[in-house]
Amino acid sequence: MNQLDARISELSEKYLPLAVEMLKEVIRIPADYVDKPLNQGGDPECGLSNHEGPRLEYLRDKIIEIGGVRSADDIGFDEYGNLVWTVSDPDDGIPDSEKRVVYFDGHTDTVRALRDQWLSKTNGSVDSYDGVIESGKMAREFLRSELGYLPEDSEWDNMVFGRGSADQLSGVISEAIATKIALELASEGALKGTIIRAYATAVEEDNDGAGPMFVMQKVLPGGEPELIPDVVILTEGTGDAEKGALGIYRGQRGRMQIELTVTGRSCHGSMPWEGLNPLEFGSAIISEAAAKYDARDGFLDDAFLGHGTRTASWANLETPSDCAVPDRWTVRFDRRLTVGETPDQAVKDIENLDGVKKAREAGLQVEVSIPRYEEPTWTGYQPGNPQVYMGWATPEEHNVIQTAVNVYDRVVSPNINGSPETEGALRKQARVDRWIFSTDGVGFPIPEENKSIDVSERKEWVHAGGYKHPPMFGFGPGIEQNTHKIGEAVDQRELRLAIAFLARFPSVFANVG
């Protein structure tokens, strides 16, 4: 370690209790709203996509309070509802137009808490919002069977339990503490030659990457160099239950929704010959689609990102009663797109199913489409984007990935002591890999022909498959296999090291460390 490495490591440990306090609070906040009557300011959806307001307002105020920005003028909400704050060193003697622009990105919405199930399945020991209620009653056997990875029982004091702990609130908190440390060490070079733009985004769970989409479509076009990212660090959890915690993730598959609507003719259930049953014909389509996926018929594979997938993920039945032939059935497929797969072909694959042809020949209407996301954000912004989210990969040889490994060696490896380095535990050696699931990264790619953003060659954006995007990678606390589950948890030791990594990366990237 050099002096700045050591100082950042020291402060990441010093401020870990503050980080844990903030993490527990952003997990807890929905508890103030979910059971309160609407006419008293309650919101049963608080904390979910489009309902992040109280959490984001707390973060804005807290980041100002702890010194995560120089002044309150450096933090605020954009029209979409993202919280964004900026830090730099105005006294480093380098013009803003020549500084390296580092984006931090993390989403603040969570999936539904399922609070009653948390309490019942953990013997009342863990609440989805309040975390551990009674440590002596911890349902350890259940939690180990439910989650992908937990450390030894003697190390459970390091765990923070609650909905969003691993996905992705701990990543957002690591951004806030990292900017605090970078500002505190600005005189020692922590911000020299760089500008950090940190984002806490909205509506990632329901509309992956829509926060960054807003930035790419509404903020960056026509922007000056000091606004255009040289690198994006996604703080989504980069741990794997078998490979280890805190990987450096340089890519992910794309994702899309495909909507299938089957409309028939309703009638009384006692005389089904009078109707056309969309549920029965639609079920045959679903079964055929599942069989084709199981056989990998029509799916490509990639050595790095993995194979494309498709699964039925949502359905809605319109029917007069449970003793009638239904009128309409709508189902959605979650389709993960690997290298070489396109949204257009994925839609055609559903259109070409034999079950679709048979339903139409029988007189039913079958529509296959890509739905648009129309729900307004917590600020009232209406995205209206097609639900297609592009995959991406930053080449391993790219400077940002090599810099990430360098930073890991500087401030992560030296602070890993006593780890078993097995399963989901911390590793001394940096691991470069990719996500299984989706992240905000899907919001950054734009078509190659889009010239609205003036990107200099110095920024070294990635160009592939007809798209371009800033060089991106992920580094964040949390094990992928622990997310979206009862008992979701994150290890605060990962939080501490993610803070150190984020605080150190900008100055190393700017080649002044």
Short mmCIF file of C-alpha atoms in Angstrom, two decimals:
data_model
loop_
_atom_site.label_atom_id
_atom_site.label_comp_id
_atom_site.label_asym_id
_atom_site.label_seq_id
_atom_site.Cartn_x
_atom_site.Cartn_y
_atom_site.Cartn_z
CA MET A 1 0.00 0.00 0.00
CA ASN A 2 1.08 3.57 -0.64
CA GLN A 3 -0.01 6.38 1.66
CA LEU A 4 -3.34 7.05 -0.08
CA ASP A 5 -4.17 3.34 -0.21
CA ALA A 6 -3.54 3.13 3.53
CA ARG A 7 -5.59 6.23 4.34
CA ILE A 8 -8.56 5.00 2.34
CA SER A 9 -8.36 1.58 3.96
CA GLU A 10 -8.21 3.23 7.38
CA LEU A 11 -11.25 5.44 6.74
CA SER A 12 -13.30 2.63 5.20
CA GLU A 13 -12.92 0.80 8.51
CA LYS A 14 -13.57 3.95 10.56
CA TYR A 15 -16.81 4.72 8.73
CA LEU A 16 -18.13 1.18 8.49
CA PRO A 17 -20.41 1.64 11.53
CA LEU A 18 -21.90 4.72 9.84
CA ALA A 19 -22.38 2.73 6.64
CA VAL A 20 -24.15 -0.08 8.50
CA GLU A 21 -26.36 2.44 10.31
CA MET A 22 -27.38 4.00 6.99
CA LEU A 23 -27.93 0.60 5.37
CA LYS A 24 -30.20 -0.56 8.16
CA GLU A 25 -32.18 2.66 7.94
CA VAL A 26 -32.79 2.52 4.17
CA ILE A 27 -33.92 -1.09 4.61
CA ARG A 28 -36.21 -0.08 7.50
CA ILE A 29 -37.86 3.05 6.03
CA PRO A 30 -40.82 1.31 4.29
CA ALA A 31 -41.99 0.08 7.70
CA ASP A 32 -43.09 3.66 8.41
CA TYR A 33 -45.46 3.62 5.44
CA VAL A 34 -46.69 0.14 4.51
CA ASP A 35 -49.22 -0.22 7.31
CA LYS A 36 -50.21 3.45 7.63
CA PRO A 37 -53.61 4.48 6.16
CA LEU A 38 -53.40 6.24 2.82
CA ASN A 39 -55.13 9.33 4.18
CA GLN A 40 -52.34 9.62 6.75
CA GLY A 41 -49.51 9.42 4.22
CA GLY A 42 -49.25 5.64 4.06
CA ASP A 43 -48.11 3.68 1.01
CA PRO A 44 -48.38 -0.14 0.94
CA GLU A 45 -45.91 -0.18 -1.97
CA CYS A 46 -43.24 1.92 -0.26
CA GLY A 47 -39.73 0.92 -1.29
CA LEU A 48 -40.82 -0.86 -4.47
CA SER A 49 -40.33 0.47 -7.99
CA ASN A 50 -41.96 3.89 -8.41
CA HIS A 51 -42.34 4.19 -4.62
CA GLU A 52 -38.76 4.97 -3.57
CA GLY A 53 -39.39 8.59 -2.54
CA PRO A 54 -38.99 8.35 1.27
CA ARG A 55 -35.83 6.27 0.92
CA LEU A 56 -34.30 8.66 -1.62
CA GLU A 57 -35.18 11.74 0.39
CA TYR A 58 -33.51 10.22 3.44
CA LEU A 59 -30.40 9.50 1.36
CA ARG A 60 -30.23 13.04 0.03
CA ASP A 61 -30.44 14.55 3.50
CA LYS A 62 -28.05 12.03 5.04
CA ILE A 63 -25.40 12.43 2.33
CA ILE A 64 -25.41 16.18 2.98
CA GLU A 65 -25.25 15.61 6.75
CA ILE A 66 -22.28 13.23 6.65
CA GLY A 67 -20.24 15.31 4.20
CA GLY A 68 -20.69 13.12 1.15
CA VAL A 69 -20.87 16.33 -0.92
CA ARG A 70 -19.17 19.72 -0.55
CA SER A 71 -22.49 21.52 -0.37
CA ALA A 72 -26.21 20.88 -0.67
CA ASP A 73 -26.05 22.38 -4.17
CA ASP A 74 -24.07 19.33 -5.35
CA ILE A 75 -26.89 16.85 -4.79
CA GLY A 76 -30.47 16.64 -6.00
CA PHE A 77 -33.09 14.77 -8.00
CA ASP A 78 -33.45 14.74 -11.76
CA GLU A 79 -36.82 14.76 -13.50
CA TYR A 80 -36.91 10.98 -13.65
CA GLY A 81 -36.43 10.62 -9.88
CA ASN A 82 -32.78 9.56 -9.71
CA LEU A 83 -30.72 11.02 -6.87
CA VAL A 84 -27.42 12.33 -8.24
CA TRP A 85 -24.50 13.92 -6.46
CA THR A 86 -21.17 15.18 -7.76
CA VAL A 87 -17.77 15.52 -6.11
CA SER A 88 -14.46 16.77 -7.46
CA ASP A 89 -11.43 18.80 -6.39
CA PRO A 90 -11.72 22.36 -7.75
CA ASP A 91 -8.19 23.12 -6.54
CA ASP A 92 -6.32 20.31 -8.32
CA GLY A 93 -5.24 22.58 -11.18
CA ILE A 94 -6.82 20.41 -13.88
CA PRO A 95 -9.61 21.84 -16.07
CA ASP A 96 -12.93 20.03 -15.72
CA SER A 97 -12.93 19.27 -19.46
CA GLU A 98 -9.72 17.24 -19.01
CA LYS A 99 -10.75 15.30 -15.94
CA ARG A 100 -11.77 11.66 -15.94
CA VAL A 101 -15.49 11.29 -15.29
CA VAL A 102 -16.37 8.32 -13.08
CA TYR A 103 -20.01 7.32 -12.66
CA PHE A 104 -21.19 5.30 -9.67
CA ASP A 105 -24.58 3.66 -10.18
CA GLY A 106 -26.88 1.78 -7.84
CA HIS A 107 -30.66 1.30 -7.71
CA THR A 108 -32.78 2.03 -4.64
CA ASP A 109 -35.96 0.06 -5.30
CA THR A 110 -36.46 -3.45 -4.00
CA VAL A 111 -38.75 -6.36 -4.77
CA ARG A 112 -41.78 -6.98 -2.55
CA ALA A 113 -40.81 -7.70 1.04
CA LEU A 114 -43.20 -10.63 1.84
CA ARG A 115 -42.96 -9.52 5.47
CA ASP A 116 -45.34 -12.14 6.88
CA GLN A 117 -43.29 -14.94 5.32
CA TRP A 118 -40.05 -13.57 6.75
CA LEU A 119 -41.51 -13.66 10.22
CA SER A 120 -43.19 -17.06 9.94
CA LYS A 121 -40.29 -18.85 8.26
CA THR A 122 -37.63 -17.47 10.60
CA ASN A 123 -39.56 -18.24 13.81
CA GLY A 124 -40.14 -14.53 14.29
CA SER A 125 -36.41 -13.86 14.50
CA VAL A 126 -35.92 -11.74 11.35
CA ASP A 127 -38.13 -9.01 9.93
CA SER A 128 -37.88 -7.89 6.32
CA TYR A 129 -37.53 -4.24 7.40
CA ASP A 130 -36.26 -4.29 10.99
CA GLY A 131 -33.71 -7.04 10.45
CA VAL A 132 -32.77 -9.33 13.33
CA ILE A 133 -35.38 -9.07 16.09
CA GLU A 134 -34.20 -11.83 18.39
CA SER A 135 -30.78 -13.31 17.66
CA GLY A 136 -31.26 -16.16 20.10
CA LYS A 137 -34.13 -17.53 17.99
CA MET A 138 -32.36 -17.30 14.62
CA ALA A 139 -33.69 -19.92 12.21
CA ARG A 140 -30.22 -20.86 11.08
CA GLU A 141 -31.12 -24.13 9.39
CA PHE A 142 -33.87 -22.47 7.33
CA LEU A 143 -31.70 -19.49 6.39
CA ARG A 144 -28.86 -21.74 5.26
CA SER A 145 -31.26 -23.77 3.12
CA GLU A 146 -32.84 -20.63 1.65
CA LEU A 147 -29.80 -18.47 0.88
CA GLY A 148 -26.94 -19.17 -1.45
CA TYR A 149 -24.21 -18.46 1.07
CA LEU A 150 -23.82 -17.55 4.73
CA PRO A 151 -20.57 -17.63 6.73
CA GLU A 152 -19.97 -19.75 9.79
CA ASP A 153 -22.38 -19.24 12.70
CA SER A 154 -19.69 -17.48 14.73
CA GLU A 155 -19.48 -14.76 12.04
CA TRP A 156 -23.19 -13.94 11.77
CA ASP A 157 -22.70 -10.70 13.68
CA ASN A 158 -21.28 -9.39 10.40
CA MET A 159 -24.54 -9.98 8.55
CA VAL A 160 -27.16 -7.31 7.86
CA PHE A 161 -30.54 -8.91 7.17
CA GLY A 162 -33.47 -7.30 5.38
CA ARG A 163 -35.12 -6.78 2.02
CA GLY A 164 -32.68 -4.93 -0.23
CA SER A 165 -29.60 -5.62 1.87
CA ALA A 166 -27.89 -7.50 -0.97
CA ASP A 167 -29.95 -6.04 -3.83
CA GLN A 168 -28.84 -3.28 -3.96
CA LEU A 169 -29.04 -0.91 -1.03
CA SER A 170 -25.61 -1.82 0.31
CA GLY A 171 -24.13 -0.78 -3.04
CA VAL A 172 -25.81 2.61 -2.86
CA ILE A 173 -24.54 3.15 0.69
CA SER A 174 -21.01 2.23 -0.44
CA GLU A 175 -21.25 5.06 -2.99
CA ALA A 176 -22.25 7.58 -0.34
CA ILE A 177 -19.46 6.68 2.08
CA ALA A 178 -16.92 6.50 -0.76
CA THR A 179 -17.65 10.08 -1.84
CA LYS A 180 -17.36 11.19 1.80
CA ILE A 181 -13.91 9.59 2.04
CA ALA A 182 -12.80 10.95 -1.35
CA LEU A 183 -13.72 14.48 -0.24
CA GLU A 184 -12.00 14.05 3.11
CA LEU A 185 -8.83 12.93 1.34
CA ALA A 186 -8.99 15.40 -1.54
CA SER A 187 -5.93 17.25 -0.24
CA GLU A 188 -4.04 13.94 -0.43
CA GLY A 189 -5.00 13.38 -4.09
CA ALA A 190 -8.10 11.18 -3.79
CA LEU A 191 -10.00 13.35 -6.30
CA LYS A 192 -7.17 14.76 -8.38
CA GLY A 193 -7.98 14.72 -12.09
CA THR A 194 -11.41 13.20 -11.68
CA ILE A 195 -15.10 13.99 -11.31
CA ILE A 196 -17.39 11.51 -9.57
CA ARG A 197 -21.06 11.52 -10.51
CA ALA A 198 -22.87 9.15 -8.16
CA TYR A 199 -26.38 7.91 -8.89
CA ALA A 200 -29.01 6.30 -6.70
CA THR A 201 -31.55 5.32 -9.33
CA ALA A 202 -35.24 4.47 -9.34
CA VAL A 203 -37.30 1.69 -10.94
CA GLU A 204 -34.61 -0.85 -11.76
CA GLU A 205 -36.46 -3.91 -10.52
CA ASP A 206 -39.49 -3.32 -12.75
CA ASN A 207 -37.79 -1.49 -15.63
CA ASP A 208 -34.10 -2.41 -15.71
CA GLY A 209 -31.79 0.47 -16.53
CA ALA A 210 -34.53 3.06 -17.06
CA GLY A 211 -32.72 5.51 -14.75
CA PRO A 212 -29.57 5.42 -16.90
CA MET A 213 -31.75 5.43 -20.05
CA PHE A 214 -33.05 8.81 -18.91
CA VAL A 215 -29.49 10.05 -18.46
CA MET A 216 -28.42 8.79 -21.89
CA GLN A 217 -31.49 10.22 -23.65
CA LYS A 218 -32.20 13.43 -21.74
CA VAL A 219 -29.06 14.50 -19.88
CA LEU A 220 -25.97 13.65 -21.93
CA PRO A 221 -26.99 14.72 -25.47
CA GLY A 222 -25.16 17.98 -26.14
CA GLY A 223 -23.31 17.71 -22.82
CA GLU A 224 -19.80 18.95 -22.16
CA PRO A 225 -16.90 16.47 -21.63
CA GLU A 226 -17.15 16.81 -17.84
CA LEU A 227 -20.63 15.27 -18.01
CA ILE A 228 -19.81 12.30 -20.28
CA PRO A 229 -18.65 9.17 -18.40
CA ASP A 230 -15.21 7.68 -18.95
CA VAL A 231 -16.30 4.69 -16.87
CA VAL A 232 -19.41 3.45 -15.08
CA ILE A 233 -19.08 1.39 -11.90
CA LEU A 234 -22.26 -0.54 -11.15
CA THR A 235 -22.51 -1.26 -7.44
CA GLU A 236 -24.94 -4.18 -7.86
CA GLY A 237 -23.77 -7.18 -5.83
CA THR A 238 -20.91 -9.06 -7.48
CA GLY A 239 -20.68 -12.06 -5.18
CA ASP A 240 -21.27 -15.69 -6.12
CA ALA A 241 -22.16 -18.42 -3.64
CA GLU A 242 -19.51 -20.75 -5.08
CA LYS A 243 -16.93 -18.43 -6.67
CA GLY A 244 -16.56 -15.84 -3.92
CA ALA A 245 -17.57 -12.34 -2.89
CA LEU A 246 -16.75 -9.03 -4.58
CA GLY A 247 -15.97 -10.07 -8.12
CA ILE A 248 -15.18 -7.54 -10.83
CA TYR A 249 -18.03 -8.09 -13.29
CA ARG A 250 -17.54 -6.89 -16.84
CA GLY A 251 -20.77 -7.94 -18.54
CA GLN A 252 -24.25 -9.41 -18.49
CA ARG A 253 -26.87 -10.81 -20.83
CA GLY A 254 -29.65 -8.60 -22.11
CA ARG A 255 -33.28 -8.98 -21.12
CA MET A 256 -36.68 -8.38 -22.64
CA GLN A 257 -40.34 -9.04 -21.99
CA ILE A 258 -42.45 -10.77 -24.64
CA GLU A 259 -46.19 -10.50 -24.18
CA LEU A 260 -48.55 -13.15 -25.51
CA THR A 261 -52.27 -12.32 -25.53
CA VAL A 262 -54.77 -15.03 -26.47
CA THR A 263 -58.35 -13.88 -26.92
CA GLY A 264 -61.13 -16.43 -27.27
CA ARG A 265 -64.86 -16.49 -26.72
CA SER A 266 -66.37 -16.71 -23.25
CA CYS A 267 -69.35 -18.89 -22.41
CA HIS A 268 -70.83 -20.88 -19.54
CA GLY A 269 -68.53 -23.58 -18.26
CA SER A 270 -71.24 -26.21 -18.56
CA MET A 271 -71.22 -25.95 -22.37
CA PRO A 272 -67.60 -25.27 -23.37
CA TRP A 273 -68.35 -26.10 -27.02
CA GLU A 274 -70.02 -22.68 -27.20
CA GLY A 275 -66.75 -20.90 -26.51
CA LEU A 276 -63.07 -20.75 -27.47
CA ASN A 277 -60.88 -21.24 -24.43
CA PRO A 278 -57.80 -18.97 -24.43
CA LEU A 279 -56.50 -20.57 -21.24
CA GLU A 280 -56.34 -24.05 -22.73
CA PHE A 281 -54.89 -22.94 -26.07
CA GLY A 282 -52.52 -20.54 -24.28
CA SER A 283 -51.35 -23.26 -21.91
CA ALA A 284 -50.41 -25.41 -24.89
CA ILE A 285 -48.33 -22.52 -26.24
CA ILE A 286 -46.57 -22.14 -22.87
CA SER A 287 -45.83 -25.86 -22.71
CA GLU A 288 -44.39 -25.84 -26.22
CA ALA A 289 -42.25 -22.80 -25.46
CA ALA A 290 -40.91 -24.46 -22.30
CA ALA A 291 -40.10 -27.69 -24.16
CA LYS A 292 -38.20 -25.77 -26.83
CA TYR A 293 -36.17 -23.98 -24.19
CA ASP A 294 -35.41 -27.26 -22.39
CA ALA A 295 -34.11 -28.61 -25.71
CA ARG A 296 -32.23 -25.32 -26.34
CA ASP A 297 -34.08 -25.12 -29.65
CA GLY A 298 -33.59 -21.58 -30.98
CA PHE A 299 -31.21 -20.40 -28.25
CA LEU A 300 -27.59 -19.37 -28.65
CA ASP A 301 -24.74 -19.76 -26.19
CA ASP A 302 -21.74 -17.58 -25.40
CA ALA A 303 -18.59 -18.75 -23.67
CA PHE A 304 -18.54 -15.71 -21.38
CA LEU A 305 -22.12 -14.51 -20.86
CA GLY A 306 -23.81 -17.91 -21.03
CA HIS A 307 -26.81 -19.14 -23.01
CA GLY A 308 -30.06 -17.33 -23.75
CA THR A 309 -33.05 -18.27 -21.61
CA ARG A 310 -36.82 -17.97 -21.72
CA THR A 311 -39.38 -18.59 -19.01
CA ALA A 312 -43.02 -17.70 -18.46
CA SER A 313 -42.94 -15.11 -15.71
CA TRP A 314 -46.38 -13.46 -15.35
CA ALA A 315 -50.00 -14.08 -16.36
CA ASN A 316 -53.40 -12.41 -16.17
CA LEU A 317 -56.70 -14.16 -16.83
CA GLU A 318 -59.84 -12.23 -17.75
CA THR A 319 -62.87 -14.38 -17.00
CA PRO A 320 -66.45 -13.80 -15.80
CA SER A 321 -66.13 -16.47 -13.12
CA ASP A 322 -64.57 -19.77 -12.21
CA CYS A 323 -67.44 -21.58 -13.90
CA ALA A 324 -66.95 -19.98 -17.31
CA VAL A 325 -64.73 -20.29 -20.34
CA PRO A 326 -62.41 -17.27 -19.99
CA ASP A 327 -62.36 -14.40 -22.44
CA ARG A 328 -58.67 -13.49 -22.57
CA TRP A 329 -55.37 -14.73 -21.20
CA THR A 330 -52.19 -12.68 -21.20
CA VAL A 331 -48.80 -14.10 -20.30
CA ARG A 332 -45.31 -12.66 -20.37
CA PHE A 333 -42.00 -14.36 -21.02
CA ASP A 334 -38.79 -13.21 -19.39
CA ARG A 335 -36.27 -13.64 -22.19
CA ARG A 336 -32.55 -13.31 -21.46
CA LEU A 337 -30.56 -12.49 -24.58
CA THR A 338 -27.00 -13.64 -25.05
CA VAL A 339 -24.51 -12.58 -27.72
CA GLY A 340 -25.98 -12.93 -31.22
CA GLU A 341 -29.62 -13.05 -30.10
CA THR A 342 -31.92 -10.18 -31.08
CA PRO A 343 -35.27 -8.95 -29.75
CA ASP A 344 -36.87 -9.27 -33.19
CA GLN A 345 -35.89 -12.92 -33.53
CA ALA A 346 -36.99 -13.67 -29.96
CA VAL A 347 -40.47 -12.36 -30.82
CA LYS A 348 -40.54 -14.34 -34.08
CA ASP A 349 -39.66 -17.50 -32.15
CA ILE A 350 -42.93 -17.16 -30.21
CA GLU A 351 -44.90 -16.21 -33.33
CA ASN A 352 -43.65 -19.37 -35.06
CA LEU A 353 -44.75 -21.83 -32.36
CA ASP A 354 -47.15 -24.53 -33.56
CA GLY A 355 -49.47 -23.72 -30.67
CA VAL A 356 -49.90 -20.15 -31.94
CA LYS A 357 -50.82 -21.43 -35.39
CA LYS A 358 -53.32 -23.94 -33.98
CA ALA A 359 -54.99 -21.31 -31.81
CA ARG A 360 -55.42 -18.97 -34.75
CA GLU A 361 -56.74 -21.76 -36.97
CA ALA A 362 -59.31 -22.55 -34.28
CA GLY A 363 -60.57 -18.96 -34.39
CA LEU A 364 -58.77 -17.37 -31.43
CA GLN A 365 -56.84 -14.12 -31.72
CA VAL A 366 -53.17 -14.36 -30.76
CA GLU A 367 -51.00 -11.26 -30.38
CA VAL A 368 -47.27 -11.36 -29.68
CA SER A 369 -45.66 -8.06 -28.76
CA ILE A 370 -43.05 -6.24 -26.70
CA PRO A 371 -44.84 -4.35 -23.90
CA ARG A 372 -43.96 -0.76 -23.00
CA TYR A 373 -43.32 0.39 -19.45
CA GLU A 374 -45.93 3.05 -18.70
CA GLU A 375 -45.94 3.30 -14.89
CA PRO A 376 -44.96 6.79 -13.68
CA THR A 377 -41.92 7.10 -11.41
CA TRP A 378 -42.21 8.51 -7.89
CA THR A 379 -41.70 12.01 -9.34
CA GLY A 380 -44.42 11.50 -11.95
CA TYR A 381 -42.11 10.93 -14.94
CA GLN A 382 -43.57 8.45 -17.43
CA PRO A 383 -40.82 6.40 -19.16
CA GLY A 384 -42.87 4.74 -21.93
CA ASN A 385 -39.91 2.65 -23.12
CA PRO A 386 -40.18 -0.75 -24.82
CA GLN A 387 -39.22 -3.43 -22.34
CA VAL A 388 -36.00 -4.38 -24.08
CA TYR A 389 -32.79 -4.11 -22.10
CA MET A 390 -29.54 -4.57 -23.99
CA GLY A 391 -26.75 -6.83 -22.81
CA TRP A 392 -23.18 -5.60 -22.79
CA ALA A 393 -19.60 -6.63 -22.14
CA THR A 394 -16.46 -4.62 -21.55
CA PRO A 395 -13.38 -6.42 -22.94
CA GLU A 396 -11.15 -7.84 -20.23
CA GLU A 397 -8.13 -6.09 -21.74
CA HIS A 398 -9.80 -2.68 -21.52
CA ASN A 399 -7.99 -0.16 -19.33
CA VAL A 400 -10.91 0.17 -16.89
CA ILE A 401 -10.90 -3.57 -16.14
CA GLN A 402 -7.15 -3.63 -15.68
CA THR A 403 -7.42 -0.58 -13.41
CA ALA A 404 -10.13 -2.32 -11.39
CA VAL A 405 -7.83 -5.29 -10.79
CA ASN A 406 -5.07 -2.88 -9.78
CA VAL A 407 -7.34 -1.14 -7.28
CA TYR A 408 -8.47 -4.49 -5.88
CA ASP A 409 -4.83 -5.40 -5.28
CA ARG A 410 -4.26 -2.04 -3.54
CA VAL A 411 -7.17 -1.73 -1.10
CA VAL A 412 -9.11 -5.00 -1.10
CA SER A 413 -6.56 -7.82 -1.00
CA PRO A 414 -4.45 -6.34 1.85
CA ASN A 415 -7.60 -6.03 3.99
CA ILE A 416 -8.70 -9.65 3.63
CA ASN A 417 -7.37 -11.58 6.58
CA GLY A 418 -8.60 -14.88 7.90
CA SER A 419 -11.10 -15.51 5.14
CA PRO A 420 -11.55 -19.21 4.28
CA GLU A 421 -11.56 -18.17 0.59
CA THR A 422 -14.13 -20.87 -0.17
CA GLU A 423 -17.72 -20.72 -1.42
CA GLY A 424 -19.04 -17.14 -1.13
CA ALA A 425 -16.28 -15.81 1.12
CA LEU A 426 -13.82 -13.03 0.28
CA ARG A 427 -10.86 -13.77 -1.98
CA LYS A 428 -7.43 -12.16 -1.92
CA GLN A 429 -7.06 -12.54 -5.66
CA ALA A 430 -9.29 -10.43 -7.90
CA ARG A 431 -11.91 -12.40 -9.83
CA VAL A 432 -13.07 -11.03 -13.19
CA ASP A 433 -16.42 -12.50 -14.16
CA ARG A 434 -19.99 -11.61 -15.18
CA TRP A 435 -23.47 -11.36 -13.71
CA ILE A 436 -26.15 -13.99 -14.07
CA PHE A 437 -28.94 -11.48 -13.53
CA SER A 438 -29.60 -8.00 -14.88
CA THR A 439 -28.44 -4.57 -13.67
CA ASP A 440 -28.74 -0.88 -14.45
CA GLY A 441 -25.96 -1.43 -16.99
CA VAL A 442 -28.58 -2.30 -19.62
CA GLY A 443 -29.62 1.36 -19.69
CA PHE A 444 -26.32 2.69 -21.04
CA PRO A 445 -25.93 1.12 -24.53
CA ILE A 446 -27.17 3.30 -27.39
CA PRO A 447 -27.26 2.57 -31.15
CA GLU A 448 -23.99 3.17 -32.95
CA GLU A 449 -25.67 5.64 -35.28
CA ASN A 450 -26.82 7.81 -32.36
CA LYS A 451 -24.55 10.88 -32.52
CA SER A 452 -26.37 12.99 -29.94
CA ILE A 453 -23.64 12.47 -27.32
CA ASP A 454 -20.24 13.93 -28.17
CA VAL A 455 -17.84 11.20 -27.06
CA SER A 456 -14.13 11.81 -27.56
CA GLU A 457 -11.81 8.92 -28.41
CA ARG A 458 -10.05 9.58 -25.10
CA LYS A 459 -13.08 8.18 -23.27
CA GLU A 460 -12.58 4.78 -24.95
CA TRP A 461 -16.22 3.78 -25.17
CA VAL A 462 -16.96 0.19 -26.14
CA HIS A 463 -18.39 -0.51 -29.62
CA ALA A 464 -20.00 -3.91 -30.30
CA GLY A 465 -22.97 -5.38 -32.13
CA GLY A 466 -24.18 -2.07 -33.52
CA TYR A 467 -24.22 -0.43 -30.07
CA LYS A 468 -21.83 1.70 -28.03
CA HIS A 469 -21.61 2.36 -24.31
CA PRO A 470 -19.21 3.68 -21.71
CA PRO A 471 -16.76 1.09 -20.43
CA MET A 472 -18.57 -0.48 -17.50
CA PHE A 473 -17.96 -2.98 -14.77
CA GLY A 474 -19.57 -4.01 -11.52
CA PHE A 475 -18.21 -4.11 -7.99
CA GLY A 476 -20.57 -4.31 -5.06
CA PRO A 477 -21.43 -6.10 -1.81
CA GLY A 478 -23.91 -8.94 -1.93
CA ILE A 479 -24.14 -12.53 -3.19
CA GLU A 480 -26.35 -12.95 -6.29
CA GLN A 481 -27.90 -16.13 -4.90
CA ASN A 482 -28.95 -14.29 -1.70
CA THR A 483 -31.14 -11.77 -3.51
CA HIS A 484 -34.96 -11.78 -3.84
CA LYS A 485 -35.19 -14.41 -1.10
CA ILE A 486 -36.66 -14.71 2.39
CA GLY A 487 -33.81 -13.86 4.75
CA GLU A 488 -31.84 -11.76 2.25
CA ALA A 489 -28.59 -10.65 3.86
CA VAL A 490 -25.24 -9.02 3.14
CA ASP A 491 -21.90 -9.25 4.91
CA GLN A 492 -20.74 -5.85 6.21
CA ARG A 493 -17.12 -6.88 5.57
CA GLU A 494 -17.96 -6.75 1.86
CA LEU A 495 -19.52 -3.32 2.38
CA ARG A 496 -16.33 -2.00 3.94
CA LEU A 497 -14.16 -3.23 1.07
CA ALA A 498 -16.57 -1.94 -1.60
CA ILE A 499 -16.34 1.50 0.02
CA ALA A 500 -12.54 1.37 -0.10
CA PHE A 501 -12.57 0.24 -3.73
CA LEU A 502 -14.93 3.00 -4.86
CA ALA A 503 -13.03 5.68 -2.95
CA ARG A 504 -9.70 4.62 -4.48
CA PHE A 505 -10.66 3.85 -8.08
CA PRO A 506 -11.10 7.42 -9.42
CA SER A 507 -7.60 8.69 -8.63
CA VAL A 508 -5.92 5.49 -9.84
CA PHE A 509 -7.96 5.69 -13.04
CA ALA A 510 -6.84 9.31 -13.49
CA ASN A 511 -3.23 8.09 -13.21
CA VAL A 512 -2.30 10.33 -10.32
CA GLY A 513 -2.04 7.69 -7.55
#
